[in-house]
C-alpha positions as a LaTeX table, in Angstrom:
\begin{tabular}{lrrr}
\hline
Residue & $x$ (\AA) & $y$ (\AA) & $z$ (\AA) \\
\hline
Unk1 & 124.17 & 150.30 & 393.31 \\
Unk2 & 123.60 & 151.77 & 389.75 \\
Unk3 & 120.87 & 154.49 & 389.66 \\
Unk4 & 117.77 & 153.08 & 387.91 \\
Unk5 & 117.13 & 156.47 & 386.28 \\
Unk6 & 120.75 & 156.86 & 385.14 \\
Unk7 & 121.81 & 157.43 & 381.36 \\
Unk8 & 125.31 & 156.80 & 380.06 \\
Unk9 & 127.49 & 159.81 & 379.48 \\
Unk10 & 128.89 & 160.55 & 375.96 \\
Unk11 & 132.22 & 159.14 & 377.29 \\
Unk12 & 130.64 & 156.24 & 379.22 \\
Unk13 & 131.35 & 153.84 & 376.20 \\
Unk14 & 133.64 & 155.52 & 373.82 \\
Unk15 & 135.84 & 152.49 & 373.89 \\
Unk16 & 136.21 & 149.41 & 371.63 \\
Unk17 & 132.95 & 147.96 & 372.31 \\
Unk18 & 130.57 & 150.79 & 371.57 \\
Unk19 & 127.71 & 150.50 & 368.89 \\
Unk20 & 129.71 & 151.93 & 366.16 \\
Unk21 & 132.86 & 150.11 & 367.11 \\
Unk22 & 130.73 & 146.97 & 367.21 \\
Unk23 & 129.40 & 147.83 & 363.54 \\
Unk24 & 132.97 & 148.22 & 362.27 \\
Unk25 & 134.70 & 145.30 & 364.18 \\
Unk26 & 131.88 & 143.01 & 362.92 \\
Unk27 & 131.81 & 144.38 & 359.51 \\
Unk28 & 128.14 & 144.45 & 359.72 \\
Unk29 & 127.21 & 145.43 & 355.94 \\
Unk30 & 124.27 & 147.79 & 355.86 \\
Unk31 & 124.63 & 149.09 & 359.43 \\
Unk32 & 122.43 & 152.14 & 360.31 \\
Unk33 & 123.70 & 155.30 & 359.09 \\
Unk34 & 123.90 & 156.56 & 362.72 \\
Unk35 & 125.99 & 153.69 & 363.85 \\
Unk36 & 128.25 & 153.76 & 360.78 \\
Unk37 & 129.06 & 157.56 & 361.33 \\
Unk38 & 129.65 & 157.06 & 365.15 \\
Unk39 & 132.04 & 154.14 & 364.00 \\
Unk40 & 134.06 & 156.55 & 361.81 \\
Unk41 & 134.00 & 159.64 & 363.82 \\
Unk42 & 133.56 & 158.60 & 367.53 \\
Unk43 & 130.90 & 160.07 & 369.65 \\
Unk44 & 129.57 & 163.57 & 368.92 \\
Unk45 & 131.72 & 163.62 & 365.95 \\
Unk46 & 135.15 & 163.22 & 368.04 \\
Unk47 & 137.93 & 161.10 & 367.21 \\
Unk48 & 137.06 & 157.30 & 366.40 \\
Unk49 & 136.99 & 155.07 & 369.32 \\
Unk50 & 139.90 & 152.45 & 369.63 \\
Unk51 & 138.59 & 149.10 & 368.11 \\
Unk52 & 138.59 & 145.91 & 370.11 \\
Unk53 & 141.60 & 143.63 & 369.60 \\
Unk54 & 141.32 & 140.12 & 368.62 \\
Unk55 & 141.47 & 137.82 & 371.38 \\
Unk56 & 144.84 & 136.54 & 372.73 \\
Unk57 & 145.06 & 134.49 & 375.83 \\
Unk58 & 147.12 & 135.89 & 378.77 \\
Unk59 & 148.92 & 132.58 & 379.11 \\
Unk60 & 151.22 & 132.77 & 382.05 \\
Unk61 & 148.79 & 133.87 & 384.79 \\
Unk62 & 147.58 & 131.60 & 387.71 \\
Unk63 & 144.55 & 131.81 & 389.92 \\
Unk64 & 142.45 & 129.84 & 392.16 \\
Unk65 & 139.27 & 127.99 & 391.17 \\
Unk66 & 136.90 & 130.85 & 390.03 \\
Unk67 & 133.59 & 131.72 & 391.38 \\
Unk68 & 131.14 & 131.45 & 388.59 \\
Unk69 & 128.30 & 133.96 & 387.92 \\
Unk70 & 126.39 & 132.96 & 384.65 \\
Unk71 & 123.73 & 135.41 & 383.70 \\
Unk72 & 121.18 & 134.62 & 381.25 \\
Unk73 & 118.76 & 137.14 & 379.58 \\
Unk74 & 115.41 & 135.83 & 378.28 \\
Unk75 & 114.75 & 136.33 & 374.45 \\
Unk76 & 117.48 & 138.88 & 374.17 \\
Unk77 & 118.36 & 139.52 & 370.49 \\
Unk78 & 121.88 & 139.15 & 369.04 \\
Unk79 & 121.98 & 142.92 & 368.44 \\
Unk80 & 119.97 & 144.33 & 371.38 \\
Unk81 & 123.09 & 145.52 & 373.22 \\
Unk82 & 124.70 & 148.69 & 371.98 \\
Unk83 & 128.06 & 146.75 & 372.14 \\
Unk84 & 126.61 & 144.53 & 369.65 \\
Unk85 & 125.24 & 147.26 & 367.29 \\
Unk86 & 121.79 & 148.53 & 368.42 \\
Unk87 & 121.35 & 152.10 & 367.36 \\
Unk88 & 118.71 & 152.82 & 369.93 \\
Unk89 & 119.22 & 150.76 & 373.12 \\
Unk90 & 121.75 & 151.96 & 375.43 \\
Unk91 & 123.28 & 149.10 & 377.75 \\
Unk92 & 126.24 & 151.09 & 379.40 \\
Unk93 & 126.73 & 148.10 & 382.19 \\
Unk94 & 126.91 & 145.34 & 379.73 \\
Unk95 & 129.02 & 147.36 & 377.40 \\
Unk96 & 131.50 & 147.87 & 380.40 \\
Unk97 & 131.56 & 144.13 & 381.18 \\
Unk98 & 132.52 & 143.80 & 377.42 \\
Unk99 & 135.12 & 146.41 & 377.62 \\
Unk100 & 136.74 & 144.33 & 380.58 \\
Unk101 & 136.39 & 141.29 & 379.11 \\
Unk102 & 135.95 & 139.06 & 375.99 \\
Unk103 & 132.99 & 139.62 & 373.42 \\
Unk104 & 132.05 & 136.89 & 371.32 \\
Unk105 & 130.59 & 137.57 & 368.00 \\
Unk106 & 129.65 & 134.04 & 366.83 \\
Unk107 & 128.02 & 132.64 & 369.80 \\
Unk108 & 125.00 & 130.60 & 369.96 \\
Unk109 & 122.35 & 129.19 & 372.08 \\
Unk110 & 121.83 & 125.42 & 372.54 \\
Unk111 & 118.41 & 125.63 & 370.85 \\
Unk112 & 115.99 & 128.25 & 369.62 \\
Unk113 & 113.44 & 128.41 & 372.55 \\
Unk114 & 113.86 & 128.77 & 376.25 \\
Unk115 & 113.59 & 125.37 & 377.95 \\
Unk116 & 115.75 & 123.18 & 375.53 \\
Unk117 & 118.67 & 125.74 & 375.61 \\
Unk118 & 118.48 & 125.65 & 379.41 \\
Unk119 & 118.76 & 121.64 & 379.37 \\
Unk120 & 121.69 & 122.09 & 377.09 \\
Unk121 & 123.46 & 124.45 & 379.47 \\
Unk122 & 122.50 & 122.65 & 382.62 \\
Unk123 & 123.40 & 119.28 & 380.99 \\
Unk124 & 126.29 & 120.28 & 378.55 \\
Unk125 & 124.65 & 117.99 & 376.11 \\
Unk126 & 122.04 & 118.33 & 373.01 \\
Unk127 & 118.54 & 118.82 & 374.27 \\
Unk128 & 117.33 & 115.80 & 372.53 \\
Unk129 & 119.63 & 113.50 & 374.79 \\
Unk130 & 116.89 & 113.66 & 377.35 \\
Unk131 & 113.23 & 113.42 & 377.06 \\
Unk132 & 112.48 & 116.56 & 378.68 \\
Unk133 & 114.57 & 118.45 & 376.17 \\
Unk134 & 112.23 & 117.25 & 373.36 \\
Unk135 & 109.61 & 119.67 & 374.53 \\
Unk136 & 110.07 & 123.19 & 372.66 \\
Unk137 & 109.45 & 124.43 & 375.19 \\
Unk138 & 108.14 & 122.76 & 378.23 \\
Unk139 & 104.56 & 123.94 & 379.00 \\
Unk140 & 103.19 & 121.58 & 381.57 \\
Unk141 & 104.03 & 118.85 & 384.24 \\
Unk142 & 104.69 & 116.06 & 381.76 \\
Unk143 & 108.37 & 116.77 & 381.22 \\
Unk144 & 111.37 & 117.97 & 382.91 \\
Unk145 & 115.08 & 117.40 & 383.74 \\
Unk146 & 115.35 & 114.08 & 385.43 \\
Unk147 & 116.99 & 114.49 & 388.79 \\
Unk148 & 119.18 & 111.62 & 388.18 \\
Unk149 & 120.95 & 113.22 & 385.24 \\
Unk150 & 124.32 & 114.98 & 386.19 \\
Unk151 & 124.17 & 118.82 & 385.75 \\
Unk152 & 126.57 & 121.51 & 385.82 \\
Unk153 & 125.32 & 122.25 & 389.36 \\
Unk154 & 125.73 & 118.72 & 390.81 \\
Unk155 & 129.02 & 118.07 & 389.27 \\
Unk156 & 130.21 & 121.51 & 390.81 \\
Unk157 & 128.67 & 120.74 & 394.13 \\
Unk158 & 130.31 & 117.42 & 394.28 \\
Unk159 & 133.61 & 119.24 & 393.63 \\
Unk160 & 133.20 & 121.49 & 396.42 \\
Unk161 & 131.32 & 124.43 & 395.21 \\
Unk162 & 128.32 & 126.20 & 396.74 \\
Unk163 & 125.40 & 126.21 & 394.09 \\
Unk164 & 122.47 & 128.35 & 393.47 \\
Unk165 & 119.82 & 129.38 & 390.89 \\
Unk166 & 117.88 & 132.50 & 391.07 \\
Unk167 & 115.45 & 133.28 & 388.44 \\
Unk168 & 113.67 & 131.31 & 385.66 \\
Unk169 & 114.31 & 127.39 & 385.90 \\
Unk170 & 112.00 & 126.18 & 383.06 \\
Unk171 & 113.21 & 122.64 & 383.13 \\
Unk172 & 110.04 & 121.23 & 384.77 \\
Unk173 & 107.60 & 121.67 & 387.48 \\
Unk174 & 107.01 & 120.46 & 391.00 \\
Unk175 & 106.64 & 117.82 & 392.28 \\
Unk176 & 108.89 & 115.89 & 390.15 \\
Unk177 & 111.37 & 118.62 & 388.99 \\
Unk178 & 113.27 & 121.33 & 390.64 \\
Unk179 & 116.64 & 123.07 & 390.84 \\
Unk180 & 116.95 & 121.77 & 394.22 \\
Unk181 & 116.58 & 118.02 & 392.89 \\
Unk182 & 119.12 & 118.65 & 390.23 \\
Unk183 & 122.17 & 120.01 & 392.18 \\
Unk184 & 121.45 & 123.55 & 393.04 \\
Unk185 & 121.57 & 123.88 & 396.88 \\
Unk186 & 119.49 & 127.01 & 396.96 \\
Unk187 & 116.74 & 128.18 & 394.44 \\
Unk188 & 114.82 & 131.33 & 394.41 \\
Unk189 & 112.62 & 132.11 & 391.37 \\
Unk190 & 109.84 & 130.77 & 388.90 \\
Unk191 & 109.50 & 127.21 & 387.54 \\
Unk192 & 107.70 & 128.08 & 384.09 \\
Unk193 & 108.34 & 129.70 & 380.91 \\
Unk194 & 106.95 & 133.29 & 381.71 \\
Unk195 & 105.12 & 135.06 & 384.41 \\
Unk196 & 103.45 & 138.32 & 384.88 \\
Unk197 & 106.21 & 140.67 & 386.46 \\
Unk198 & 103.93 & 141.90 & 389.35 \\
Unk199 & 101.42 & 139.30 & 390.30 \\
Unk200 & 103.76 & 136.37 & 389.42 \\
Unk201 & 100.88 & 134.55 & 387.68 \\
Unk202 & 102.04 & 132.05 & 385.12 \\
Unk203 & 100.79 & 130.74 & 381.88 \\
Unk204 & 98.00 & 128.72 & 383.54 \\
Unk205 & 97.15 & 131.28 & 386.13 \\
Unk206 & 99.10 & 129.58 & 388.82 \\
Unk207 & 101.31 & 131.47 & 391.36 \\
Unk208 & 104.95 & 131.05 & 390.22 \\
Unk209 & 107.42 & 132.36 & 392.51 \\
Unk210 & 109.21 & 130.10 & 395.07 \\
Unk211 & 112.06 & 129.86 & 397.59 \\
Unk212 & 113.08 & 126.28 & 397.40 \\
Unk213 & 110.12 & 124.44 & 396.86 \\
Unk214 & 107.74 & 126.51 & 398.86 \\
Unk215 & 105.90 & 129.47 & 397.59 \\
Unk216 & 107.28 & 132.92 & 398.20 \\
Unk217 & 105.07 & 135.86 & 398.32 \\
Unk218 & 106.41 & 139.08 & 396.93 \\
Unk219 & 104.22 & 141.21 & 394.49 \\
Unk220 & 106.89 & 143.76 & 393.70 \\
Unk221 & 108.37 & 144.09 & 390.13 \\
Unk222 & 110.08 & 140.51 & 389.48 \\
Unk223 & 113.36 & 141.96 & 387.98 \\
Unk224 & 113.91 & 144.07 & 391.39 \\
Unk225 & 113.42 & 141.00 & 393.38 \\
Unk226 & 115.94 & 138.89 & 391.27 \\
Unk227 & 118.40 & 141.76 & 391.46 \\
Unk228 & 118.16 & 142.04 & 395.08 \\
Unk229 & 118.39 & 138.19 & 395.73 \\
Unk230 & 121.46 & 137.81 & 393.44 \\
Unk231 & 123.28 & 140.94 & 394.89 \\
Unk232 & 122.78 & 139.31 & 398.49 \\
Unk233 & 124.25 & 136.05 & 397.15 \\
Unk234 & 127.40 & 137.47 & 395.39 \\
Unk235 & 128.22 & 139.41 & 398.59 \\
Unk236 & 127.92 & 136.54 & 401.04 \\
Unk237 & 130.52 & 134.91 & 402.97 \\
Unk238 & 130.73 & 131.35 & 401.45 \\
Unk239 & 133.23 & 130.20 & 404.10 \\
Unk240 & 135.91 & 129.45 & 401.74 \\
Unk241 & 133.90 & 127.73 & 399.14 \\
Unk242 & 133.83 & 128.72 & 395.54 \\
Unk243 & 130.44 & 129.27 & 394.21 \\
Unk244 & 128.03 & 128.93 & 391.25 \\
Unk245 & 125.24 & 131.24 & 390.64 \\
Unk246 & 123.04 & 130.77 & 387.65 \\
Unk247 & 121.17 & 134.25 & 387.55 \\
Unk248 & 118.25 & 133.79 & 385.09 \\
Unk249 & 116.52 & 136.86 & 384.32 \\
Unk250 & 112.93 & 136.70 & 382.60 \\
Unk251 & 113.54 & 140.04 & 381.14 \\
Unk252 & 112.89 & 141.14 & 378.40 \\
Unk253 & 110.30 & 138.24 & 377.82 \\
Unk254 & 106.79 & 138.99 & 377.23 \\
Unk255 & 104.42 & 140.18 & 378.83 \\
Unk256 & 105.71 & 143.64 & 377.96 \\
Unk257 & 105.51 & 145.29 & 381.36 \\
Unk258 & 108.47 & 147.58 & 382.42 \\
Unk259 & 108.88 & 148.44 & 386.30 \\
Unk260 & 106.13 & 150.97 & 387.05 \\
Unk261 & 103.48 & 149.68 & 384.46 \\
Unk262 & 100.98 & 148.75 & 387.25 \\
Unk263 & 97.96 & 149.52 & 385.07 \\
Unk264 & 99.12 & 147.32 & 382.08 \\
Unk265 & 99.87 & 144.56 & 384.84 \\
Unk266 & 96.54 & 144.81 & 386.12 \\
Unk267 & 94.81 & 144.47 & 382.83 \\
Unk268 & 96.94 & 141.35 & 381.95 \\
Unk269 & 96.20 & 139.84 & 385.37 \\
Unk270 & 92.40 & 140.34 & 384.57 \\
Unk271 & 92.64 & 138.66 & 381.58 \\
Unk272 & 94.46 & 135.57 & 383.09 \\
Unk273 & 92.00 & 135.29 & 385.69 \\
Unk274 & 89.24 & 135.34 & 383.31 \\
Unk275 & 90.49 & 132.42 & 381.68 \\
Unk276 & 92.31 & 133.71 & 378.55 \\
Unk277 & 94.96 & 131.17 & 377.92 \\
Unk278 & 97.14 & 133.62 & 375.64 \\
Unk279 & 96.89 & 136.56 & 377.93 \\
Unk280 & 100.75 & 136.34 & 379.05 \\
Unk281 & 101.66 & 136.32 & 375.24 \\
Unk282 & 100.41 & 139.95 & 375.34 \\
Unk283 & 100.11 & 139.98 & 371.70 \\
Unk284 & 98.17 & 143.11 & 371.68 \\
Unk285 & 100.68 & 145.03 & 373.64 \\
Unk286 & 104.03 & 146.17 & 373.67 \\
Unk287 & 106.18 & 148.42 & 371.39 \\
Unk288 & 109.91 & 148.92 & 370.23 \\
Unk289 & 110.07 & 151.65 & 372.98 \\
Unk290 & 108.68 & 149.39 & 375.74 \\
Unk291 & 110.99 & 146.77 & 374.63 \\
Unk292 & 113.89 & 149.14 & 374.87 \\
Unk293 & 112.66 & 150.15 & 378.22 \\
Unk294 & 112.91 & 146.60 & 379.38 \\
Unk295 & 116.26 & 145.81 & 377.98 \\
Unk296 & 117.81 & 148.78 & 379.47 \\
Unk297 & 116.34 & 147.82 & 382.68 \\
Unk298 & 117.88 & 144.38 & 382.36 \\
Unk299 & 121.23 & 146.24 & 381.86 \\
Unk300 & 120.94 & 148.45 & 385.03 \\
Unk301 & 120.08 & 145.25 & 387.01 \\
Unk302 & 123.16 & 143.37 & 385.73 \\
Unk303 & 125.10 & 146.54 & 386.58 \\
Unk304 & 123.72 & 146.45 & 390.17 \\
Unk305 & 124.61 & 142.76 & 390.63 \\
Unk306 & 128.31 & 143.44 & 389.18 \\
Unk307 & 128.54 & 146.35 & 391.63 \\
Unk308 & 127.66 & 144.09 & 394.57 \\
Unk309 & 130.19 & 141.61 & 393.40 \\
Unk310 & 133.00 & 144.38 & 393.11 \\
Unk311 & 132.06 & 145.82 & 396.86 \\
Unk312 & 132.37 & 142.08 & 398.12 \\
Unk313 & 136.08 & 141.88 & 397.05 \\
Unk314 & 135.56 & 138.82 & 394.79 \\
Unk315 & 135.53 & 140.36 & 391.34 \\
Unk316 & 138.94 & 139.34 & 390.20 \\
Unk317 & 138.40 & 135.88 & 391.20 \\
Unk318 & 134.80 & 135.47 & 389.45 \\
Unk319 & 134.23 & 134.29 & 385.95 \\
Unk320 & 131.17 & 136.18 & 384.81 \\
Unk321 & 129.50 & 135.09 & 381.64 \\
Unk322 & 126.66 & 136.74 & 380.16 \\
Unk323 & 124.43 & 135.30 & 377.44 \\
Unk324 & 120.83 & 134.82 & 376.02 \\
Unk325 & 118.69 & 131.69 & 375.97 \\
Unk326 & 117.78 & 132.11 & 372.39 \\
Unk327 & 117.49 & 134.84 & 369.63 \\
Unk328 & 115.18 & 137.83 & 369.87 \\
Unk329 & 111.39 & 138.10 & 369.92 \\
Unk330 & 109.22 & 140.36 & 367.82 \\
Unk331 & 110.52 & 143.57 & 369.19 \\
Unk332 & 114.31 & 142.63 & 369.16 \\
Unk333 & 116.75 & 144.42 & 366.95 \\
Unk334 & 118.41 & 141.60 & 365.15 \\
Unk335 & 120.06 & 143.30 & 362.18 \\
Unk336 & 121.62 & 141.90 & 360.02 \\
Unk337 & 120.48 & 138.54 & 360.85 \\
Unk338 & 117.33 & 136.80 & 359.61 \\
Unk339 & 114.86 & 134.94 & 361.67 \\
Unk340 & 113.87 & 135.24 & 365.37 \\
Unk341 & 113.24 & 133.01 & 368.40 \\
Unk342 & 111.91 & 129.45 & 367.54 \\
Unk343 & 114.01 & 129.54 & 364.06 \\
Unk344 & 117.29 & 128.00 & 363.41 \\
Unk345 & 118.26 & 130.74 & 361.21 \\
Unk346 & 120.82 & 133.00 & 362.82 \\
Unk347 & 118.50 & 135.27 & 364.31 \\
Unk348 & 116.84 & 132.38 & 366.26 \\
Unk349 & 119.95 & 131.11 & 367.77 \\
Unk350 & 122.77 & 133.49 & 367.62 \\
Unk351 & 123.11 & 135.46 & 370.86 \\
Unk352 & 125.16 & 138.24 & 372.73 \\
Unk353 & 127.84 & 136.32 & 374.65 \\
Unk354 & 130.56 & 138.12 & 377.13 \\
Unk355 & 133.02 & 136.48 & 379.41 \\
Unk356 & 134.94 & 138.50 & 382.02 \\
Unk357 & 137.53 & 137.03 & 384.46 \\
Unk358 & 140.13 & 139.81 & 385.72 \\
Unk359 & 142.52 & 137.28 & 387.19 \\
Unk360 & 142.95 & 135.64 & 383.94 \\
Unk361 & 141.53 & 137.26 & 380.91 \\
Unk362 & 142.43 & 140.64 & 379.61 \\
Unk363 & 139.79 & 143.13 & 378.70 \\
Unk364 & 139.00 & 144.92 & 375.27 \\
Unk365 & 138.93 & 141.87 & 373.43 \\
Unk366 & 136.84 & 140.20 & 370.80 \\
Unk367 & 136.57 & 136.63 & 369.69 \\
Unk368 & 135.05 & 135.20 & 366.41 \\
Unk369 & 135.09 & 131.54 & 367.56 \\
Unk370 & 131.90 & 129.76 & 367.18 \\
Unk371 & 130.96 & 128.65 & 370.43 \\
Unk372 & 127.48 & 127.41 & 371.95 \\
Unk373 & 125.87 & 126.86 & 375.32 \\
Unk374 & 127.03 & 123.40 & 376.02 \\
Unk375 & 130.56 & 124.64 & 375.51 \\
Unk376 & 130.23 & 126.88 & 378.37 \\
Unk377 & 129.19 & 123.89 & 380.65 \\
Unk378 & 132.32 & 121.90 & 379.59 \\
Unk379 & 134.36 & 124.92 & 380.11 \\
Unk380 & 133.16 & 125.58 & 383.62 \\
Unk381 & 133.49 & 122.12 & 384.79 \\
Unk382 & 137.15 & 122.11 & 383.36 \\
Unk383 & 138.10 & 125.48 & 385.16 \\
Unk384 & 136.74 & 124.25 & 388.37 \\
Unk385 & 138.46 & 120.68 & 388.22 \\
Unk386 & 135.36 & 118.87 & 387.91 \\
Unk387 & 134.98 & 115.86 & 385.82 \\
Unk388 & 131.71 & 114.94 & 383.56 \\
Unk389 & 130.01 & 111.96 & 384.48 \\
Unk390 & 131.35 & 109.00 & 382.26 \\
Unk391 & 127.87 & 107.75 & 381.43 \\
Unk392 & 126.70 & 111.21 & 380.26 \\
Unk393 & 129.18 & 112.52 & 377.81 \\
Unk394 & 129.31 & 116.07 & 377.04 \\
Unk395 & 128.36 & 117.59 & 373.62 \\
Unk396 & 129.96 & 120.87 & 374.33 \\
Unk397 & 133.82 & 121.34 & 374.08 \\
Unk398 & 135.92 & 123.12 & 376.85 \\
Unk399 & 137.24 & 126.64 & 375.93 \\
Unk400 & 139.58 & 126.62 & 378.73 \\
Unk401 & 142.63 & 125.74 & 376.41 \\
Unk402 & 141.63 & 128.55 & 374.23 \\
Unk403 & 140.91 & 131.16 & 376.80 \\
Unk404 & 143.88 & 130.42 & 379.14 \\
Unk405 & 146.67 & 129.12 & 377.04 \\
Unk406 & 145.81 & 130.32 & 373.58 \\
Unk407 & 145.33 & 126.77 & 372.30 \\
Unk408 & 143.73 & 126.44 & 368.76 \\
Unk409 & 140.36 & 124.47 & 369.14 \\
Unk410 & 140.14 & 121.36 & 367.18 \\
Unk411 & 137.75 & 121.71 & 364.09 \\
Unk412 & 134.07 & 120.54 & 364.94 \\
Unk413 & 130.63 & 121.03 & 364.04 \\
Unk414 & 127.73 & 123.02 & 365.80 \\
Unk415 & 124.50 & 120.97 & 365.50 \\
Unk416 & 120.94 & 122.12 & 366.16 \\
Unk417 & 117.57 & 120.37 & 365.73 \\
Unk418 & 114.04 & 121.61 & 366.39 \\
Unk419 & 110.61 & 120.44 & 365.02 \\
Unk420 & 110.58 & 121.17 & 361.33 \\
Unk421 & 114.13 & 122.55 & 361.12 \\
Unk422 & 117.66 & 121.51 & 361.06 \\
Unk423 & 120.91 & 123.21 & 361.02 \\
Unk424 & 124.74 & 122.71 & 361.27 \\
Unk425 & 127.76 & 125.02 & 361.19 \\
Unk426 & 131.00 & 123.89 & 360.12 \\
Unk427 & 133.81 & 126.60 & 360.01 \\
Unk428 & 131.97 & 129.54 & 358.09 \\
Unk429 & 129.62 & 127.22 & 356.17 \\
Unk430 & 125.90 & 126.53 & 357.50 \\
Unk431 & 123.68 & 123.83 & 356.29 \\
Unk432 & 119.87 & 124.91 & 357.02 \\
Unk433 & 116.61 & 123.32 & 356.25 \\
Unk434 & 113.64 & 125.35 & 357.19 \\
Unk435 & 109.95 & 124.31 & 357.35 \\
Unk436 & 109.73 & 124.36 & 353.55 \\
Unk437 & 111.80 & 121.19 & 353.53 \\
Unk438 & 114.52 & 122.67 & 351.31 \\
Unk439 & 118.09 & 122.19 & 351.89 \\
Unk440 & 120.09 & 125.44 & 351.76 \\
Unk441 & 123.67 & 126.15 & 352.27 \\
Unk442 & 125.10 & 129.59 & 353.42 \\
Unk443 & 128.58 & 131.20 & 353.77 \\
Unk444 & 128.18 & 133.11 & 356.92 \\
Unk445 & 131.54 & 134.99 & 356.35 \\
Unk446 & 130.15 & 136.56 & 353.24 \\
Unk447 & 126.36 & 136.27 & 353.78 \\
Unk448 & 125.52 & 136.83 & 357.71 \\
Unk449 & 122.06 & 137.49 & 356.52 \\
Unk450 & 121.51 & 133.96 & 355.02 \\
Unk451 & 120.01 & 135.10 & 351.68 \\
Unk452 & 122.47 & 133.85 & 348.96 \\
Unk453 & 121.93 & 130.21 & 348.92 \\
Unk454 & 124.93 & 128.24 & 347.71 \\
Unk455 & 123.56 & 124.82 & 347.56 \\
Unk456 & 123.38 & 124.68 & 343.86 \\
Unk457 & 127.26 & 126.14 & 343.31 \\
Unk458 & 128.30 & 123.64 & 346.22 \\
Unk459 & 126.40 & 120.24 & 345.83 \\
Unk460 & 129.33 & 118.32 & 347.27 \\
Unk461 & 129.65 & 120.43 & 350.40 \\
Unk462 & 125.85 & 120.49 & 350.89 \\
Unk463 & 125.74 & 116.74 & 350.77 \\
Unk464 & 128.78 & 116.45 & 353.31 \\
Unk465 & 127.11 & 118.85 & 355.86 \\
Unk466 & 123.54 & 117.14 & 355.41 \\
Unk467 & 125.19 & 113.67 & 356.32 \\
Unk468 & 127.18 & 115.05 & 359.09 \\
Unk469 & 123.57 & 116.39 & 360.60 \\
Unk470 & 121.95 & 113.15 & 359.96 \\
Unk471 & 124.71 & 111.08 & 361.61 \\
Unk472 & 124.41 & 113.46 & 364.81 \\
Unk473 & 120.61 & 113.26 & 364.58 \\
Unk474 & 120.49 & 109.35 & 364.45 \\
Unk475 & 122.18 & 109.41 & 368.04 \\
Unk476 & 119.33 & 111.52 & 369.53 \\
Unk477 & 115.88 & 110.72 & 370.92 \\
Unk478 & 113.17 & 110.88 & 368.23 \\
Unk479 & 110.45 & 113.51 & 368.79 \\
Unk480 & 107.16 & 111.79 & 370.07 \\
Unk481 & 104.46 & 111.19 & 367.37 \\
\hline
\end{tabular}
């Protein structure tokens, strides 16, 4: 298991997906000087690292149905990994995952906050296809993912997969909603949107750590517990069955408590128990350095799970996907994107996304194909030979043909809707209306920061994209008054 106090050596990530290489390969205008210098000269002034190569499918390989390990960070910003350009956060284990797989530069979450994105991943559909997905995010027992709705887990289970979810569910509370009611045969984790990392107290002061539908007492640091559980699961003998594990960390979501911060934990707990409804928001706590500590801890935790997978002998036949549930929060490093979590600007929905499957995908590659959460649902079902339920058509498209056979994906739009905001991406063009109510148009190829509004110069294109957004919106459930 990786040491939790280890640091990457100078050579640990001198390859294609180092921070400097990320700045070069992504063309990040205005990248920090230290990153730009690293890109040109390599670590410590040495030779420049080899760049990632553009994605190409391996095509001729064959394999059995993969095990699936889908890992979510929580509120992790697009550039919070060193392989995505962070100049100060070091993530050697995730960088190694990227070096051995495919790194997506234009990957998006299904929404701008936690639970709607989880709905989109669990169902493969826009969040507003279901009433529970209208909550942005779910904060009480009035909404959740209906157990009758097909999910990634239920469809894979019915196709012969063992299924488990470890970590944050955030798609409804007991007694009506639970992973075990929606296709996951095993569940260990928390139901709500946030919890204090030691006490496991949730937003309402409730205890929120469960095994199945029963409370489970463990007052150690939450990320350690999830790492242990996930490592045990991937090493288990599943008796010839392929498996799906959704591993949903809460790191680096607030409260800003790292492993060992027991004094800060006690103060947050005191405030929760005194009735402070915003204690977990921890708005008077945290710092860039504390956030760095939490992200690097997430990286080590992922590394520990991947090491357990490697020791189990299943690494070759396991598809690992890493992503975030939405864009970063107030301490994230999102440059050059604008906006944060809860916004449909790029910083609120563009996320780090890495896929590794040694049996079928070559490593050291970068893909600029725009993808979003529901696409992964469709892809995983396709790779597993599972069919979507005909009464619940998917909004995501399978990437299997692209990843395995090099097929050119058909042109399509990416659509988002949250209260007060709308967005649609077609090719490199993005239509956006924020809370000002003003329609804007951006060319993301030239203006990733969304500062040069092209709506006046391209009125026809603006009208076309706005009409496309409104056609999709008309198919969805309206927000309650």
